[in-house]
Amino acid sequence: MGLPRLAELQLVGSGEQGWRTRAVWERDEPTLLPTADEVQVGADICNWAELSAHLTVAPGFDPARWTATAWPHG
């Protein structure tokens, strides 16, 4: 079994709105997320703080990646 999918990190926003980073978790499957201001979970956006309690650090990555096993429900 190989590594989980690596989520993309995007820069989103504008000079007027402010810039932030967004990790994109496209499918409900195990994924390694980069640290970001927010996470796109399918079509929804959530703050990193809402999700981070459900993540564990994945060993061997620099910069850090976080193991996410399944989309949060509810």
PDB file of N, CA and C in Angstrom:
ATOM      1  N   MET A   1       0.844  -1.176   0.000  1.00  0.00           N
ATOM      2  CA  MET A   1       0.000   0.000   0.000  1.00  0.00           C
ATOM      3  C   MET A   1       0.887   1.236   0.000  1.00  0.00           C
ATOM      4  N   GLY A   2       0.606   2.203  -0.872  1.00  0.00           N
ATOM      5  CA  GLY A   2       1.400   3.414  -0.984  1.00  0.00           C
ATOM      6  C   GLY A   2       0.927   4.496  -0.040  1.00  0.00           C
ATOM      7  N   LEU A   3       1.534   5.649  -0.197  1.00  0.00           N
ATOM      8  CA  LEU A   3       1.148   6.807   0.611  1.00  0.00           C
ATOM      9  C   LEU A   3      -0.234   7.306   0.217  1.00  0.00           C
ATOM     10  N   PRO A   4      -0.945   7.930   1.181  1.00  0.00           N
ATOM     11  CA  PRO A   4      -2.193   8.588   0.811  1.00  0.00           C
ATOM     12  C   PRO A   4      -1.918   9.722  -0.186  1.00  0.00           C
ATOM     13  N   ARG A   5      -2.938  10.163  -0.831  1.00  0.00           N
ATOM     14  CA  ARG A   5      -2.878  11.272  -1.784  1.00  0.00           C
ATOM     15  C   ARG A   5      -2.336  12.534  -1.098  1.00  0.00           C
ATOM     16  N   LEU A   6      -1.558  13.329  -1.824  1.00  0.00           N
ATOM     17  CA  LEU A   6      -1.049  14.602  -1.324  1.00  0.00           C
ATOM     18  C   LEU A   6      -1.982  15.719  -1.785  1.00  0.00           C
ATOM     19  N   ALA A   7      -2.546  16.464  -0.840  1.00  0.00           N
ATOM     20  CA  ALA A   7      -3.453  17.551  -1.175  1.00  0.00           C
ATOM     21  C   ALA A   7      -2.669  18.743  -1.729  1.00  0.00           C
ATOM     22  N   GLU A   8      -3.285  19.427  -2.654  1.00  0.00           N
ATOM     23  CA  GLU A   8      -2.718  20.633  -3.255  1.00  0.00           C
ATOM     24  C   GLU A   8      -2.848  21.807  -2.279  1.00  0.00           C
ATOM     25  N   LEU A   9      -1.895  22.714  -2.302  1.00  0.00           N
ATOM     26  CA  LEU A   9      -1.946  23.949  -1.520  1.00  0.00           C
ATOM     27  C   LEU A   9      -2.096  25.107  -2.488  1.00  0.00           C
ATOM     28  N   GLN A  10      -3.132  25.929  -2.295  1.00  0.00           N
ATOM     29  CA  GLN A  10      -3.391  27.067  -3.174  1.00  0.00           C
ATOM     30  C   GLN A  10      -3.296  28.365  -2.389  1.00  0.00           C
ATOM     31  N   LEU A  11      -2.980  29.443  -3.101  1.00  0.00           N
ATOM     32  CA  LEU A  11      -3.049  30.791  -2.552  1.00  0.00           C
ATOM     33  C   LEU A  11      -4.327  31.400  -3.100  1.00  0.00           C
ATOM     34  N   VAL A  12      -5.229  31.823  -2.215  1.00  0.00           N
ATOM     35  CA  VAL A  12      -6.524  32.360  -2.638  1.00  0.00           C
ATOM     36  C   VAL A  12      -6.751  33.730  -2.004  1.00  0.00           C
ATOM     37  N   GLY A  13      -7.645  34.504  -2.587  1.00  0.00           N
ATOM     38  CA  GLY A  13      -7.977  35.818  -2.066  1.00  0.00           C
ATOM     39  C   GLY A  13      -7.556  36.903  -3.034  1.00  0.00           C
ATOM     40  N   SER A  14      -7.297  38.084  -2.488  1.00  0.00           N
ATOM     41  CA  SER A  14      -6.873  39.217  -3.304  1.00  0.00           C
ATOM     42  C   SER A  14      -6.212  40.247  -2.401  1.00  0.00           C
ATOM     43  N   GLY A  15      -5.633  41.266  -3.020  1.00  0.00           N
ATOM     44  CA  GLY A  15      -5.023  42.345  -2.256  1.00  0.00           C
ATOM     45  C   GLY A  15      -6.038  43.077  -1.397  1.00  0.00           C
ATOM     46  N   GLU A  16      -7.274  43.202  -1.904  1.00  0.00           N
ATOM     47  CA  GLU A  16      -8.326  43.885  -1.160  1.00  0.00           C
ATOM     48  C   GLU A  16      -8.886  43.021  -0.033  1.00  0.00           C
ATOM     49  N   GLN A  17      -9.107  41.738  -0.312  1.00  0.00           N
ATOM     50  CA  GLN A  17      -9.695  40.816   0.662  1.00  0.00           C
ATOM     51  C   GLN A  17      -8.665  40.236   1.618  1.00  0.00           C
ATOM     52  N   GLY A  18      -7.429  40.239   1.208  1.00  0.00           N
ATOM     53  CA  GLY A  18      -6.377  39.556   1.947  1.00  0.00           C
ATOM     54  C   GLY A  18      -6.099  38.200   1.330  1.00  0.00           C
ATOM     55  N   TRP A  19      -4.908  37.709   1.530  1.00  0.00           N
ATOM     56  CA  TRP A  19      -4.488  36.427   0.969  1.00  0.00           C
ATOM     57  C   TRP A  19      -4.503  35.372   2.050  1.00  0.00           C
ATOM     58  N   ARG A  20      -4.805  34.146   1.649  1.00  0.00           N
ATOM     59  CA  ARG A  20      -4.760  33.026   2.581  1.00  0.00           C
ATOM     60  C   ARG A  20      -4.408  31.756   1.808  1.00  0.00           C
ATOM     61  N   THR A  21      -3.966  30.761   2.547  1.00  0.00           N
ATOM     62  CA  THR A  21      -3.631  29.479   1.926  1.00  0.00           C
ATOM     63  C   THR A  21      -4.799  28.523   2.106  1.00  0.00           C
ATOM     64  N   ARG A  22      -4.987  27.662   1.100  1.00  0.00           N
ATOM     65  CA  ARG A  22      -6.078  26.685   1.133  1.00  0.00           C
ATOM     66  C   ARG A  22      -5.555  25.323   0.687  1.00  0.00           C
ATOM     67  N   ALA A  23      -5.724  24.330   1.553  1.00  0.00           N
ATOM     68  CA  ALA A  23      -5.449  22.940   1.179  1.00  0.00           C
ATOM     69  C   ALA A  23      -6.709  22.389   0.524  1.00  0.00           C
ATOM     70  N   VAL A  24      -6.554  21.644  -0.568  1.00  0.00           N
ATOM     71  CA  VAL A  24      -7.702  21.124  -1.309  1.00  0.00           C
ATOM     72  C   VAL A  24      -7.788  19.610  -1.116  1.00  0.00           C
ATOM     73  N   TRP A  25      -8.820  19.173  -0.385  1.00  0.00           N
ATOM     74  CA  TRP A  25      -9.088  17.767  -0.113  1.00  0.00           C
ATOM     75  C   TRP A  25     -10.260  17.380  -1.007  1.00  0.00           C
ATOM     76  N   GLU A  26      -9.939  16.869  -2.183  1.00  0.00           N
ATOM     77  CA  GLU A  26     -10.927  16.677  -3.245  1.00  0.00           C
ATOM     78  C   GLU A  26     -11.897  15.534  -3.021  1.00  0.00           C
ATOM     79  N   ARG A  27     -11.407  14.421  -2.493  1.00  0.00           N
ATOM     80  CA  ARG A  27     -12.242  13.222  -2.359  1.00  0.00           C
ATOM     81  C   ARG A  27     -12.213  12.721  -0.918  1.00  0.00           C
ATOM     82  N   ASP A  28     -13.284  12.058  -0.522  1.00  0.00           N
ATOM     83  CA  ASP A  28     -13.397  11.493   0.819  1.00  0.00           C
ATOM     84  C   ASP A  28     -12.568  10.217   0.879  1.00  0.00           C
ATOM     85  N   GLU A  29     -11.259  10.407   0.968  1.00  0.00           N
ATOM     86  CA  GLU A  29     -10.304   9.311   1.055  1.00  0.00           C
ATOM     87  C   GLU A  29      -9.093   9.796   1.834  1.00  0.00           C
ATOM     88  N   PRO A  30      -8.294   8.880   2.379  1.00  0.00           N
ATOM     89  CA  PRO A  30      -7.118   9.317   3.127  1.00  0.00           C
ATOM     90  C   PRO A  30      -6.243  10.250   2.291  1.00  0.00           C
ATOM     91  N   THR A  31      -5.843  11.354   2.917  1.00  0.00           N
ATOM     92  CA  THR A  31      -5.097  12.406   2.229  1.00  0.00           C
ATOM     93  C   THR A  31      -4.099  13.014   3.191  1.00  0.00           C
ATOM     94  N   LEU A  32      -2.964  13.440   2.668  1.00  0.00           N
ATOM     95  CA  LEU A  32      -1.977  14.167   3.463  1.00  0.00           C
ATOM     96  C   LEU A  32      -2.140  15.657   3.165  1.00  0.00           C
ATOM     97  N   LEU A  33      -2.569  16.404   4.176  1.00  0.00           N
ATOM     98  CA  LEU A  33      -2.828  17.829   4.015  1.00  0.00           C
ATOM     99  C   LEU A  33      -1.632  18.658   4.434  1.00  0.00           C
ATOM    100  N   PRO A  34      -1.317  19.714   3.691  1.00  0.00           N
ATOM    101  CA  PRO A  34      -0.331  20.675   4.165  1.00  0.00           C
ATOM    102  C   PRO A  34      -1.005  21.612   5.167  1.00  0.00           C
ATOM    103  N   THR A  35      -0.247  22.220   6.045  1.00  0.00           N
ATOM    104  CA  THR A  35      -0.790  23.228   6.948  1.00  0.00           C
ATOM    105  C   THR A  35      -1.274  24.407   6.110  1.00  0.00           C
ATOM    106  N   ALA A  36      -2.488  24.895   6.394  1.00  0.00           N
ATOM    107  CA  ALA A  36      -3.073  25.978   5.609  1.00  0.00           C
ATOM    108  C   ALA A  36      -4.017  26.796   6.490  1.00  0.00           C
ATOM    109  N   ASP A  37      -4.410  27.956   6.002  1.00  0.00           N
ATOM    110  CA  ASP A  37      -5.383  28.782   6.718  1.00  0.00           C
ATOM    111  C   ASP A  37      -6.768  28.141   6.702  1.00  0.00           C
ATOM    112  N   GLU A  38      -7.089  27.472   5.599  1.00  0.00           N
ATOM    113  CA  GLU A  38      -8.395  26.847   5.446  1.00  0.00           C
ATOM    114  C   GLU A  38      -8.261  25.592   4.598  1.00  0.00           C
ATOM    115  N   VAL A  39      -9.293  24.755   4.659  1.00  0.00           N
ATOM    116  CA  VAL A  39      -9.296  23.502   3.898  1.00  0.00           C
ATOM    117  C   VAL A  39     -10.585  23.428   3.084  1.00  0.00           C
ATOM    118  N   GLN A  40     -10.440  23.142   1.806  1.00  0.00           N
ATOM    119  CA  GLN A  40     -11.602  22.867   0.968  1.00  0.00           C
ATOM    120  C   GLN A  40     -11.855  21.381   1.056  1.00  0.00           C
ATOM    121  N   VAL A  41     -13.002  21.010   1.660  1.00  0.00           N
ATOM    122  CA  VAL A  41     -13.393  19.621   1.842  1.00  0.00           C
ATOM    123  C   VAL A  41     -14.527  19.369   0.858  1.00  0.00           C
ATOM    124  N   GLY A  42     -14.198  18.789  -0.296  1.00  0.00           N
ATOM    125  CA  GLY A  42     -15.185  18.671  -1.364  1.00  0.00           C
ATOM    126  C   GLY A  42     -15.531  20.060  -1.855  1.00  0.00           C
ATOM    127  N   ALA A  43     -16.789  20.461  -1.739  1.00  0.00           N
ATOM    128  CA  ALA A  43     -17.220  21.793  -2.163  1.00  0.00           C
ATOM    129  C   ALA A  43     -17.279  22.781  -1.000  1.00  0.00           C
ATOM    130  N   ASP A  44     -17.062  22.310   0.231  1.00  0.00           N
ATOM    131  CA  ASP A  44     -17.151  23.156   1.422  1.00  0.00           C
ATOM    132  C   ASP A  44     -15.777  23.677   1.839  1.00  0.00           C
ATOM    133  N   ILE A  45     -15.778  24.847   2.485  1.00  0.00           N
ATOM    134  CA  ILE A  45     -14.551  25.441   3.014  1.00  0.00           C
ATOM    135  C   ILE A  45     -14.668  25.487   4.531  1.00  0.00           C
ATOM    136  N   CYS A  46     -13.634  25.039   5.232  1.00  0.00           N
ATOM    137  CA  CYS A  46     -13.615  25.161   6.696  1.00  0.00           C
ATOM    138  C   CYS A  46     -12.274  25.727   7.136  1.00  0.00           C
ATOM    139  N   ASN A  47     -12.275  26.334   8.294  1.00  0.00           N
ATOM    140  CA  ASN A  47     -11.033  26.865   8.862  1.00  0.00           C
ATOM    141  C   ASN A  47     -10.157  25.718   9.326  1.00  0.00           C
ATOM    142  N   TRP A  48      -8.851  25.937   9.260  1.00  0.00           N
ATOM    143  CA  TRP A  48      -7.901  24.913   9.705  1.00  0.00           C
ATOM    144  C   TRP A  48      -8.199  24.491  11.142  1.00  0.00           C
ATOM    145  N   ALA A  49      -8.497  25.445  12.009  1.00  0.00           N
ATOM    146  CA  ALA A  49      -8.735  25.147  13.428  1.00  0.00           C
ATOM    147  C   ALA A  49      -9.897  24.175  13.618  1.00  0.00           C
ATOM    148  N   GLU A  50     -10.917  24.233  12.748  1.00  0.00           N
ATOM    149  CA  GLU A  50     -12.062  23.327  12.845  1.00  0.00           C
ATOM    150  C   GLU A  50     -11.662  21.883  12.563  1.00  0.00           C
ATOM    151  N   LEU A  51     -10.675  21.695  11.737  1.00  0.00           N
ATOM    152  CA  LEU A  51     -10.286  20.370  11.279  1.00  0.00           C
ATOM    153  C   LEU A  51      -9.068  19.808  12.008  1.00  0.00           C
ATOM    154  N   SER A  52      -8.204  20.672  12.493  1.00  0.00           N
ATOM    155  CA  SER A  52      -6.890  20.232  12.991  1.00  0.00           C
ATOM    156  C   SER A  52      -6.955  19.257  14.161  1.00  0.00           C
ATOM    157  N   ALA A  53      -7.987  19.311  14.973  1.00  0.00           N
ATOM    158  CA  ALA A  53      -8.097  18.384  16.101  1.00  0.00           C
ATOM    159  C   ALA A  53      -8.285  16.937  15.637  1.00  0.00           C
ATOM    160  N   HIS A  54      -8.701  16.745  14.393  1.00  0.00           N
ATOM    161  CA  HIS A  54      -8.943  15.407  13.852  1.00  0.00           C
ATOM    162  C   HIS A  54      -7.772  14.878  13.017  1.00  0.00           C
ATOM    163  N   LEU A  55      -6.670  15.619  13.007  1.00  0.00           N
ATOM    164  CA  LEU A  55      -5.521  15.264  12.178  1.00  0.00           C
ATOM    165  C   LEU A  55      -4.350  14.828  13.034  1.00  0.00           C
ATOM    166  N   THR A  56      -3.471  14.032  12.451  1.00  0.00           N
ATOM    167  CA  THR A  56      -2.218  13.674  13.114  1.00  0.00           C
ATOM    168  C   THR A  56      -1.077  13.997  12.154  1.00  0.00           C
ATOM    169  N   VAL A  57       0.060  14.368  12.714  1.00  0.00           N
ATOM    170  CA  VAL A  57       1.200  14.699  11.878  1.00  0.00           C
ATOM    171  C   VAL A  57       1.720  13.434  11.209  1.00  0.00           C
ATOM    172  N   ALA A  58       2.022  13.527   9.934  1.00  0.00           N
ATOM    173  CA  ALA A  58       2.577  12.399   9.173  1.00  0.00           C
ATOM    174  C   ALA A  58       4.098  12.458   9.281  1.00  0.00           C
ATOM    175  N   PRO A  59       4.737  11.408   9.750  1.00  0.00           N
ATOM    176  CA  PRO A  59       6.190  11.435   9.924  1.00  0.00           C
ATOM    177  C   PRO A  59       6.931  11.507   8.591  1.00  0.00           C
ATOM    178  N   GLY A  60       8.077  12.198   8.613  1.00  0.00           N
ATOM    179  CA  GLY A  60       8.974  12.199   7.466  1.00  0.00           C
ATOM    180  C   GLY A  60       8.744  13.285   6.437  1.00  0.00           C
ATOM    181  N   PHE A  61       7.877  14.255   6.722  1.00  0.00           N
ATOM    182  CA  PHE A  61       7.625  15.325   5.766  1.00  0.00           C
ATOM    183  C   PHE A  61       8.143  16.657   6.292  1.00  0.00           C
ATOM    184  N   ASP A  62       8.796  17.406   5.420  1.00  0.00           N
ATOM    185  CA  ASP A  62       9.268  18.751   5.736  1.00  0.00           C
ATOM    186  C   ASP A  62       9.072  19.613   4.496  1.00  0.00           C
ATOM    187  N   PRO A  63       8.125  20.545   4.494  1.00  0.00           N
ATOM    188  CA  PRO A  63       7.287  20.949   5.629  1.00  0.00           C
ATOM    189  C   PRO A  63       6.279  19.871   6.008  1.00  0.00           C
ATOM    190  N   ALA A  64       5.692  20.044   7.175  1.00  0.00           N
ATOM    191  CA  ALA A  64       4.797  19.043   7.754  1.00  0.00           C
ATOM    192  C   ALA A  64       3.596  18.759   6.859  1.00  0.00           C
ATOM    193  N   ARG A  65       3.163  17.522   6.882  1.00  0.00           N
ATOM    194  CA  ARG A  65       1.902  17.087   6.279  1.00  0.00           C
ATOM    195  C   ARG A  65       1.096  16.420   7.382  1.00  0.00           C
ATOM    196  N   TRP A  66      -0.214  16.513   7.267  1.00  0.00           N
ATOM    197  CA  TRP A  66      -1.130  16.008   8.281  1.00  0.00           C
ATOM    198  C   TRP A  66      -2.005  14.912   7.692  1.00  0.00           C
ATOM    199  N   THR A  67      -2.121  13.792   8.402  1.00  0.00           N
ATOM    200  CA  THR A  67      -2.927  12.679   7.937  1.00  0.00           C
ATOM    201  C   THR A  67      -4.396  12.947   8.220  1.00  0.00           C
ATOM    202  N   ALA A  68      -5.197  12.933   7.156  1.00  0.00           N
ATOM    203  CA  ALA A  68      -6.647  13.070   7.243  1.00  0.00           C
ATOM    204  C   ALA A  68      -7.236  11.796   6.662  1.00  0.00           C
ATOM    205  N   THR A  69      -8.020  11.081   7.441  1.00  0.00           N
ATOM    206  CA  THR A  69      -8.481   9.763   7.007  1.00  0.00           C
ATOM    207  C   THR A  69      -9.826   9.790   6.281  1.00  0.00           C
ATOM    208  N   ALA A  70     -10.756  10.649   6.710  1.00  0.00           N
ATOM    209  CA  ALA A  70     -12.080  10.729   6.073  1.00  0.00           C
ATOM    210  C   ALA A  70     -12.659  12.108   6.330  1.00  0.00           C
ATOM    211  N   TRP A  71     -13.510  12.555   5.418  1.00  0.00           N
ATOM    212  CA  TRP A  71     -14.142  13.865   5.578  1.00  0.00           C
ATOM    213  C   TRP A  71     -14.923  13.935   6.891  1.00  0.00           C
ATOM    214  N   PRO A  72     -14.884  15.088   7.545  1.00  0.00           N
ATOM    215  CA  PRO A  72     -15.700  15.252   8.756  1.00  0.00           C
ATOM    216  C   PRO A  72     -17.184  15.228   8.370  1.00  0.00           C
ATOM    217  N   HIS A  73     -17.989  14.636   9.211  1.00  0.00           N
ATOM    218  CA  HIS A  73     -19.423  14.560   8.931  1.00  0.00           C
ATOM    219  C   HIS A  73     -20.195  15.231  10.069  1.00  0.00           C
ATOM    220  N   GLY A  74     -21.170  16.016   9.691  1.00  0.00           N
ATOM    221  CA  GLY A  74     -22.018  16.667  10.684  1.00  0.00           C
ATOM    222  C   GLY A  74     -21.555  18.009  10.961  1.00  0.00           C
TER     223      GLY A  74
END
